[in-house]
Tab-separated table of C-alpha atoms and ligand atoms in Angstrom:
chain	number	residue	atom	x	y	z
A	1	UNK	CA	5.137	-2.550	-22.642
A	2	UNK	CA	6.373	-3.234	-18.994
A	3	UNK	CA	4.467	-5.763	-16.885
A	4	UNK	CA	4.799	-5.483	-13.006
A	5	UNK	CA	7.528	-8.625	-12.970
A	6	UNK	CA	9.880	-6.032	-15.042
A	7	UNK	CA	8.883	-3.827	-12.272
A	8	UNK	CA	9.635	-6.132	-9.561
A	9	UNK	CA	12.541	-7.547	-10.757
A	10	UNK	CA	14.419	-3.626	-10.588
A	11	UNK	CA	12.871	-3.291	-7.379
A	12	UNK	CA	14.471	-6.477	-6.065
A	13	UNK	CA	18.292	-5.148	-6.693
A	14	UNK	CA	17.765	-1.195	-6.437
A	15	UNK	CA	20.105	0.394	-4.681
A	16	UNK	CA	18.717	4.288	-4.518
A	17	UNK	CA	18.962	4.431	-1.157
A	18	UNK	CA	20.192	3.132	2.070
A	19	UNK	CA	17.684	1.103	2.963
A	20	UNK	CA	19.412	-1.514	0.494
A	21	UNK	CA	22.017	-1.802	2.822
A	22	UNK	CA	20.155	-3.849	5.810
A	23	UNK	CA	17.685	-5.451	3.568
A	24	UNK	CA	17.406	-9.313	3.301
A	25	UNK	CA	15.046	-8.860	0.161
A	26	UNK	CA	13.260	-5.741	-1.114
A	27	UNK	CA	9.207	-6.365	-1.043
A	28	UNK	CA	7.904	-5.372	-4.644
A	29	UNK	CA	4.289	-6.448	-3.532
A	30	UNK	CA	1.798	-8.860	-4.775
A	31	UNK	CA	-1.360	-9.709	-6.157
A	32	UNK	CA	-3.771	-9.484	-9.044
A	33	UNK	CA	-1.994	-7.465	-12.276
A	34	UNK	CA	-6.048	-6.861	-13.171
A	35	UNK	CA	-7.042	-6.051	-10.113
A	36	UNK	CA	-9.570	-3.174	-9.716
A	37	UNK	CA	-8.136	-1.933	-6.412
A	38	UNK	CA	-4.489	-1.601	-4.935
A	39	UNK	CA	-3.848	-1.051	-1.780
A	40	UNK	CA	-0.678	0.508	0.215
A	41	UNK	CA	0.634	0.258	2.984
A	42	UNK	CA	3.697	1.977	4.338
A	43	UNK	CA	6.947	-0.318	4.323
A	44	UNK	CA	7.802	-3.963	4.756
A	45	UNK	CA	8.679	-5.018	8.275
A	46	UNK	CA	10.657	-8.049	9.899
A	47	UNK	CA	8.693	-11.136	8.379
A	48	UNK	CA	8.276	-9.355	5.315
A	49	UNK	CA	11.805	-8.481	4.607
A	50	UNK	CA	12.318	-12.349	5.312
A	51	UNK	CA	9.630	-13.757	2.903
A	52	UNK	CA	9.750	-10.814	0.625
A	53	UNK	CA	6.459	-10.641	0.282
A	54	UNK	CA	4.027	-7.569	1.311
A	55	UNK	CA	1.993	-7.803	4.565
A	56	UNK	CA	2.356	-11.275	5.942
A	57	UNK	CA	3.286	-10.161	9.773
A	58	UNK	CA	0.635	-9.319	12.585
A	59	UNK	CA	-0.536	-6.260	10.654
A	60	UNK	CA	-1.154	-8.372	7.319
A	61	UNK	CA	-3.028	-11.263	9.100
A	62	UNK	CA	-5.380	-8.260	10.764
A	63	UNK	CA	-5.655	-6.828	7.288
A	64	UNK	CA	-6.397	-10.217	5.887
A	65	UNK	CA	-8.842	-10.807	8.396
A	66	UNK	CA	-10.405	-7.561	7.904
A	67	UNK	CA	-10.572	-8.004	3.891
A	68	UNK	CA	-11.991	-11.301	4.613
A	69	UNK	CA	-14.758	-10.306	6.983
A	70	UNK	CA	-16.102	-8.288	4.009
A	71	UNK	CA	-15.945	-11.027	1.224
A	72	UNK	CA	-12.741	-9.756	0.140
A	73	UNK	CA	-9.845	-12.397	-0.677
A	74	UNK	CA	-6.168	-11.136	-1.513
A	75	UNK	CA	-5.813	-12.543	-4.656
A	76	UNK	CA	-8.535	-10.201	-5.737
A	77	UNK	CA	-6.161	-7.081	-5.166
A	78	UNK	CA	-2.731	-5.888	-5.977
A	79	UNK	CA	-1.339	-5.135	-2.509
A	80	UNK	CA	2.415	-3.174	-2.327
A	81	UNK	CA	4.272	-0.407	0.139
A	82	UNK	CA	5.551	3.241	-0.346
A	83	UNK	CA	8.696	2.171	0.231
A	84	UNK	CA	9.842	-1.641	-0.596
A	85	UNK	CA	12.512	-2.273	1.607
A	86	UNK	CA	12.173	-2.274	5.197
A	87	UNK	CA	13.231	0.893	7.681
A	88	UNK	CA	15.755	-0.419	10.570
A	89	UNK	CA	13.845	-0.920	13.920
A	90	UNK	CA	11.143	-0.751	11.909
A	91	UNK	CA	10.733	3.401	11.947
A	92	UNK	CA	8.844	5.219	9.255
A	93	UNK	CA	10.234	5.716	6.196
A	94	UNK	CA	11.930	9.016	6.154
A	95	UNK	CA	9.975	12.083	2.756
A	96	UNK	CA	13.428	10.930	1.436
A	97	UNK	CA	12.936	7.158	0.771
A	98	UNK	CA	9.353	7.878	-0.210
A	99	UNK	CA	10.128	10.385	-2.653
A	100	UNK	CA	12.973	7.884	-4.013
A	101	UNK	CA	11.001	5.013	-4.457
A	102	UNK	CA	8.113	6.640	-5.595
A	103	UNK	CA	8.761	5.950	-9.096
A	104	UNK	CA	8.328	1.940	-8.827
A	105	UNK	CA	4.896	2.675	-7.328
A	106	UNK	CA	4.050	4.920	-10.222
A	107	UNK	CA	5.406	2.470	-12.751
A	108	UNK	CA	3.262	-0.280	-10.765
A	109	UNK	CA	-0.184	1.586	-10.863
A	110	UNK	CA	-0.209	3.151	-14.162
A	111	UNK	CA	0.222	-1.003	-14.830
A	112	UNK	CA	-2.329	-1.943	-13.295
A	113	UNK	CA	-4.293	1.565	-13.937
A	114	UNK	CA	-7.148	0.544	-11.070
A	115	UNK	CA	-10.029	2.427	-10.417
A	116	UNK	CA	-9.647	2.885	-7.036
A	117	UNK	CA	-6.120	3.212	-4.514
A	118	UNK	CA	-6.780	2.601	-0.959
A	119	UNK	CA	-3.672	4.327	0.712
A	120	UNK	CA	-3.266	2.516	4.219
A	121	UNK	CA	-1.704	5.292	6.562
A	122	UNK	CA	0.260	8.302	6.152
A	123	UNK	CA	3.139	6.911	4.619
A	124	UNK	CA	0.695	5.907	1.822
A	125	UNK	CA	-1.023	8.766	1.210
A	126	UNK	CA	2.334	10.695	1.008
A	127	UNK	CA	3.606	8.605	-1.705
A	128	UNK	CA	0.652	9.855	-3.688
A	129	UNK	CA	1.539	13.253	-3.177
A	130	UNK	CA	-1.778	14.199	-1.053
A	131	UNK	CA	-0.763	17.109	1.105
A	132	UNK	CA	-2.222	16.736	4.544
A	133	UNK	CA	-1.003	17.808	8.369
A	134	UNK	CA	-3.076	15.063	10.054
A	135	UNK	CA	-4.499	11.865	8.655
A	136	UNK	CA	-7.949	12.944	9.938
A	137	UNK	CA	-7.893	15.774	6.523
A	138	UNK	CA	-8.154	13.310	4.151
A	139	UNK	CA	-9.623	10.251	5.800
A	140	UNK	CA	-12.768	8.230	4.471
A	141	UNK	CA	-12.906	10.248	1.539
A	142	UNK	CA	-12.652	9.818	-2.492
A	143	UNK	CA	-10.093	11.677	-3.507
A	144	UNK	CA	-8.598	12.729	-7.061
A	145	UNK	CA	-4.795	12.452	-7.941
A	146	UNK	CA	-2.612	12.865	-11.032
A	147	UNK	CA	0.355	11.006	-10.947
A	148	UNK	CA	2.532	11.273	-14.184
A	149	UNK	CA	-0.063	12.999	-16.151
A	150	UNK	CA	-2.380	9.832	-15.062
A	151	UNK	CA	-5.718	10.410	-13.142
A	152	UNK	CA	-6.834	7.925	-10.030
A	153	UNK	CA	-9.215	7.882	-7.361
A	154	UNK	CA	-7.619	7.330	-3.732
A	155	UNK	CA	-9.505	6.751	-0.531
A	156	UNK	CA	-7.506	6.752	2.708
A	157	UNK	CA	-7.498	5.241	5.640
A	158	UNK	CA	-5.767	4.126	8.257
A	159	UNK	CA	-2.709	2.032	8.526
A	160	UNK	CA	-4.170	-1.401	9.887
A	161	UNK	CA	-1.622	-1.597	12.792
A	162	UNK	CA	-3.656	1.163	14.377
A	163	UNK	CA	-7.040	-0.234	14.206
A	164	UNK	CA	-4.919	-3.590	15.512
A	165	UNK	CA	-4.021	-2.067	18.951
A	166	UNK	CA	-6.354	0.007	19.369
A	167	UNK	CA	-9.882	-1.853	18.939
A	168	UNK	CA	-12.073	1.109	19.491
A	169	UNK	CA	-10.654	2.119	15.849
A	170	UNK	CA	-12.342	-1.107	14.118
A	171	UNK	CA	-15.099	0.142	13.145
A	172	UNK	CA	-14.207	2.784	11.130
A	173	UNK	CA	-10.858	0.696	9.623
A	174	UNK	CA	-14.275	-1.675	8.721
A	175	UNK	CA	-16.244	1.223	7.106
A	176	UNK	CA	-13.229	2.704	5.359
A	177	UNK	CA	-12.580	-0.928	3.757
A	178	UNK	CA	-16.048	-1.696	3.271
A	179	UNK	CA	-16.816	1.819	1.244
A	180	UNK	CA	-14.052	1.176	-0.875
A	181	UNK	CA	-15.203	-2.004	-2.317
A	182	UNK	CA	-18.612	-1.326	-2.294
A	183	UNK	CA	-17.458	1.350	-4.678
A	184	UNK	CA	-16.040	-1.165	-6.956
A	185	UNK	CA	-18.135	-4.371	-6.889
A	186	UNK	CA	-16.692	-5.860	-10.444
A	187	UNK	CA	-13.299	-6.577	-8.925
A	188	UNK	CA	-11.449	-8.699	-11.907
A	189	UNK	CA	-10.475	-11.887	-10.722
B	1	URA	N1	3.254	-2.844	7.233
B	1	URA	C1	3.215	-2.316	6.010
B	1	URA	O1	2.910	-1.157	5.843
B	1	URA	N2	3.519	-3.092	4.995
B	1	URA	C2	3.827	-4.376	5.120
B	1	URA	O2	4.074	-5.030	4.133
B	1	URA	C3	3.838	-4.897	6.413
B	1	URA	C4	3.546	-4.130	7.460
């Protein structure tokens, strides 16, 4: 059976799409192969297309921050992206490069298999196929997906850059975070 380094290792020299082009290293994410919840975000950006590792720029530190304010610590979770190589300028990954490296993140959660996917953003909750028109459809609530004949729980919320600039958004980012582990107290470590 596959384990996420088998994963990770094809991630790090795909070549699907362009986005391999630009890239200094592709970002397969990180974290706890037992953990309970996974969370993801929507693409590596500058510092983590230099590191190669998942969230370690402004927005990480504010989700770290976040996680932490709760009693949450990283290594608790498995955290990875829709897409695993970063988008020049930094733009949103285009339905294209979402739907193409979809299959890595499939392959990574039925891995893992957690109980609970916390989709940061739009980007996220795309990549799990949830059909929406604005975030505010299917935010701060449970909802049920099948991905390849495999059924998880999602919750959604949104991407932390927004809560970041825009501080009146906090609170909720804080209540999204903060149902989704209380829903799952028995995090593996
Ligand atoms: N934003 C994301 O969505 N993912 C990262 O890894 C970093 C910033």
């Amino acid at each position: 059976m596959e384990n996420l380094t088998d994963v990770a290792k094809e991630i790090e020299k795909c070549t699907l799409c362009d986005l391999c082009i630009k890239r200094n290293n592709a970002v397969p994410g990180e974290g706890n192969e037992r953990a309970r919840i996974v969370i993801i975000g929507e693409a590596p950006g500058k510092n983590e297309d230099i590191q190669g590792r998942p969230f370690i720029g402004m927005s990480g530190k504010f989700l770290s921050k976040s996680l932490e304010s709760l009693g949450i610590n990283r290594s608790m979770i498995f955290i990875t992206n829709a897409v695993k190589c970063r988008p020049p300028n930094n733009r949103k990954p285009k339905k294209e490069e979402i739907i193409t490296c979809r299959p890595y993140l499939i392959r990574q959660l039925s891995i893992i298999q957690p109980n609970l996917i916390l989709a940061l953003g739009t980007s996220a909750a795309s990549s799990l196929g949830i059909e929406f028109k604005h975030l505010s459809e299917i935010k701060s609530r449970f909802i049920d997906i099948t991905l390849d004949g495999r059924q998880f729980k999602c919750l959604v919320t949104f991407h932390p850059s927004f809560p970041m600039r825009f501080p009146s958004a906090r609170r909720a980012f804080l209540d999204d975070l903060s149902m989704a582990f209380n829903s799952y107290k028995n995090l593996s470590t």
